[in-house]
XYZ file of C-alpha atoms in Angstrom:
230
model
C 0.000 0.000 0.000
C 2.622 2.516 0.970
C 5.626 1.321 -1.024
C 7.735 3.907 -2.818
C 8.368 2.996 -6.461
C 8.778 6.428 -8.032
C 11.137 5.433 -10.802
C 8.682 2.906 -12.215
C 6.054 5.635 -12.342
C 8.517 7.974 -14.019
C 9.278 5.353 -16.650
C 5.582 4.951 -17.398
C 5.096 8.697 -17.775
C 8.050 9.216 -20.107
C 7.053 6.228 -22.253
C 3.487 7.451 -22.688
C 4.258 11.145 -23.151
C 4.743 12.912 -26.459
C 7.881 14.778 -25.448
C 10.051 13.973 -28.478
C 9.933 15.560 -31.896
C 7.667 13.538 -34.230
C 10.076 13.851 -37.143
C 13.480 12.205 -37.450
C 15.462 13.266 -34.352
C 18.737 12.646 -36.149
C 17.720 15.197 -38.778
C 16.838 17.628 -36.006
C 20.262 17.419 -34.369
C 22.041 17.395 -37.744
C 20.427 20.678 -38.761
C 21.293 22.157 -35.376
C 24.890 21.025 -35.780
C 25.100 22.699 -39.183
C 23.900 25.928 -37.618
C 26.628 25.661 -34.998
C 29.557 24.839 -37.282
C 28.515 27.470 -39.836
C 27.654 30.323 -37.514
C 30.311 29.823 -34.837
C 33.308 30.592 -37.140
C 31.467 33.659 -38.449
C 30.867 34.736 -34.858
C 34.591 34.467 -34.091
C 35.274 36.730 -37.078
C 32.866 39.294 -35.664
C 30.282 38.786 -38.403
C 27.499 37.632 -36.090
C 26.447 39.227 -32.782
C 26.795 37.208 -29.598
C 23.046 37.229 -28.920
C 22.385 35.510 -32.250
C 24.936 32.775 -31.546
C 23.481 32.208 -28.085
C 20.063 31.628 -29.624
C 21.529 29.024 -31.970
C 23.433 27.316 -29.143
C 20.277 27.243 -27.039
C 18.375 25.458 -29.801
C 21.342 23.171 -30.509
C 21.522 21.833 -26.941
C 17.761 21.697 -26.586
C 17.521 19.557 -29.741
C 20.374 17.341 -28.585
C 19.062 16.784 -25.060
C 15.286 17.078 -25.328
C 14.852 15.508 -28.738
C 17.613 13.106 -29.774
C 18.541 11.711 -26.352
C 14.922 11.440 -25.188
C 14.296 9.516 -28.407
C 17.025 7.038 -27.431
C 15.499 6.709 -23.957
C 12.103 5.923 -25.461
C 13.745 3.315 -27.677
C 15.384 1.778 -24.572
C 18.842 2.548 -25.976
C 20.147 3.681 -22.599
C 23.854 3.238 -23.285
C 23.563 5.353 -26.437
C 21.636 7.986 -24.488
C 24.359 8.188 -21.812
C 27.082 8.355 -24.470
C 25.316 11.224 -26.236
C 24.659 13.035 -22.967
C 28.318 12.909 -21.973
C 29.355 14.145 -25.412
C 26.827 16.934 -25.061
C 28.277 17.937 -21.679
C 31.808 18.069 -23.077
C 30.601 20.225 -25.958
C 28.663 22.608 -23.706
C 31.635 23.009 -21.372
C 33.905 23.707 -24.351
C 31.430 26.345 -25.531
C 31.209 27.689 -21.965
C 27.458 27.850 -22.572
C 25.765 27.586 -19.174
C 22.208 26.881 -20.435
C 23.673 24.022 -22.469
C 25.425 22.599 -19.403
C 22.141 22.879 -17.500
C 20.424 20.927 -20.272
C 23.123 18.238 -20.051
C 22.723 17.716 -16.310
C 18.946 17.618 -16.706
C 19.234 15.019 -19.446
C 21.644 12.869 -17.417
C 19.331 13.091 -14.423
C 16.441 11.901 -16.576
C 18.479 8.975 -17.916
C 19.542 7.836 -14.460
C 15.939 8.065 -13.236
C 14.874 5.662 -15.976
C 17.723 3.377 -14.859
C 16.469 3.427 -11.253
C 19.718 5.017 -10.130
C 18.561 7.688 -7.653
C 22.054 8.599 -6.452
C 23.386 9.648 -9.869
C 20.038 11.142 -10.850
C 20.018 13.238 -7.668
C 23.540 14.545 -8.265
C 22.763 15.637 -11.810
C 19.469 17.305 -10.919
C 21.227 19.039 -8.008
C 23.979 20.352 -10.288
C 21.573 21.706 -12.877
C 19.433 23.463 -10.253
C 22.557 24.982 -8.684
C 23.632 26.377 -12.072
C 20.158 27.791 -12.708
C 20.144 29.574 -9.356
C 23.766 30.763 -9.464
C 23.367 32.256 -12.941
C 19.798 33.490 -12.365
C 18.547 31.652 -15.442
C 14.842 31.927 -16.233
C 13.752 28.300 -16.497
C 10.065 27.433 -16.765
C 10.835 23.825 -15.832
C 12.433 24.653 -12.480
C 9.482 23.490 -10.316
C 9.412 20.101 -12.055
C 13.166 19.771 -11.556
C 12.764 20.393 -7.832
C 10.092 17.677 -7.838
C 12.481 15.271 -9.592
C 15.224 16.124 -7.086
C 12.813 15.440 -4.231
C 11.753 12.133 -5.749
C 15.386 11.026 -5.970
C 15.965 12.013 -2.338
C 12.935 9.972 -1.302
C 14.206 6.944 -3.198
C 17.349 7.215 -1.063
C 15.205 7.672 2.077
C 16.370 11.230 2.673
C 13.027 12.959 3.381
C 14.569 16.112 4.872
C 16.347 16.903 1.604
C 13.194 16.056 -0.321
C 11.154 18.486 1.765
C 13.626 21.323 1.150
C 13.382 20.757 -2.608
C 9.589 20.624 -2.509
C 9.328 23.822 -0.487
C 11.455 25.616 -3.078
C 9.571 24.070 -5.970
C 6.150 25.000 -4.609
C 7.182 28.666 -4.447
C 7.782 28.960 -8.199
C 4.925 26.974 -9.749
C 3.148 28.826 -12.554
C 1.053 26.207 -14.305
C -1.281 23.355 -13.435
C 1.276 20.848 -14.690
C 3.963 22.269 -12.413
C 1.569 22.152 -9.464
C 0.808 18.531 -10.342
C 4.468 17.459 -10.429
C 5.257 19.136 -7.110
C 2.108 17.897 -5.376
C 2.690 14.371 -6.680
C 6.140 14.419 -5.081
C 4.607 15.810 -1.876
C 2.308 12.761 -1.720
C 5.320 10.466 -2.046
C 6.984 12.466 0.723
C 3.962 12.079 3.014
C 3.872 8.340 2.342
C 7.565 8.063 3.148
C 7.096 9.974 6.436
C 3.860 8.071 7.201
C 1.730 11.228 7.215
C -1.135 9.421 5.533
C -3.859 11.981 6.186
C -1.795 14.702 4.495
C -1.173 12.345 1.592
C -4.917 11.693 1.262
C -5.759 15.401 1.392
C -3.153 16.276 -1.243
C -4.376 13.461 -3.491
C -7.933 14.780 -3.297
C -6.657 18.255 -4.258
C -4.826 16.753 -7.234
C -7.942 14.904 -8.394
C -9.886 18.154 -8.190
C -7.168 19.925 -10.185
C -7.465 17.315 -12.939
C -11.241 17.785 -13.002
C -10.865 21.541 -13.260
C -8.040 21.709 -15.830
C -8.622 19.386 -18.798
C -5.173 20.194 -20.198
C -3.823 17.769 -17.593
C -5.535 14.823 -19.290
C -2.252 14.013 -21.037
C -0.696 13.307 -17.625
C -3.514 11.088 -16.326
C -1.104 8.144 -16.103
C 0.862 10.095 -13.486
C -2.310 10.576 -11.455
C -3.194 6.882 -11.755
C 0.306 6.002 -10.561
C 0.036 8.125 -7.450
C -3.465 6.767 -6.709
C -2.041 3.233 -6.821
C 0.881 4.234 -4.593
C -1.529 5.627 -2.017
């Protein structure tokens, strides 16, 4: 009844979601790479402003991490996904492009979650959140990353660290989906700390949120998972 199997739920959500580009992901990253190798030399010659290059780098690392590597994860090609993620990190560090490094840590955290490796997942989510905060980067996914960090902490039976992450995450939620991810992690926290009445109350609030906001229908599997956990 009160077991904690967060990584299995995460796997189900990522498998059923539509978070990768429907076209050929290899084409996506190839086009991004062309943009980088063409525009970067021109930038060094002073022909292209820095802001333009940053936009291209942002898309390049987003395509690499959130399209190509997620595609490999969905295809259960985990070793390939890790290899690409490490290459991506080396490239981002060479570019000294902080948003790209953030994307790398996020991607590695996601991979290790699917591998049921909470320790490595936690470290990578922690590093990416630290970079976001230190560099004051506007990141719309920050609340969900705090929720992922908390989930990893709970898998390692470190509820105090999970609570700190959830408190920070709950302060910056802006959408129903973000509220859902944070509240879902709160339920797992309450189950871990045996605060069952709080878990029940939060679950009821989540069910009401799903009734109110139909845009959450896509994430119904996540709600089903947490109902089963409770």
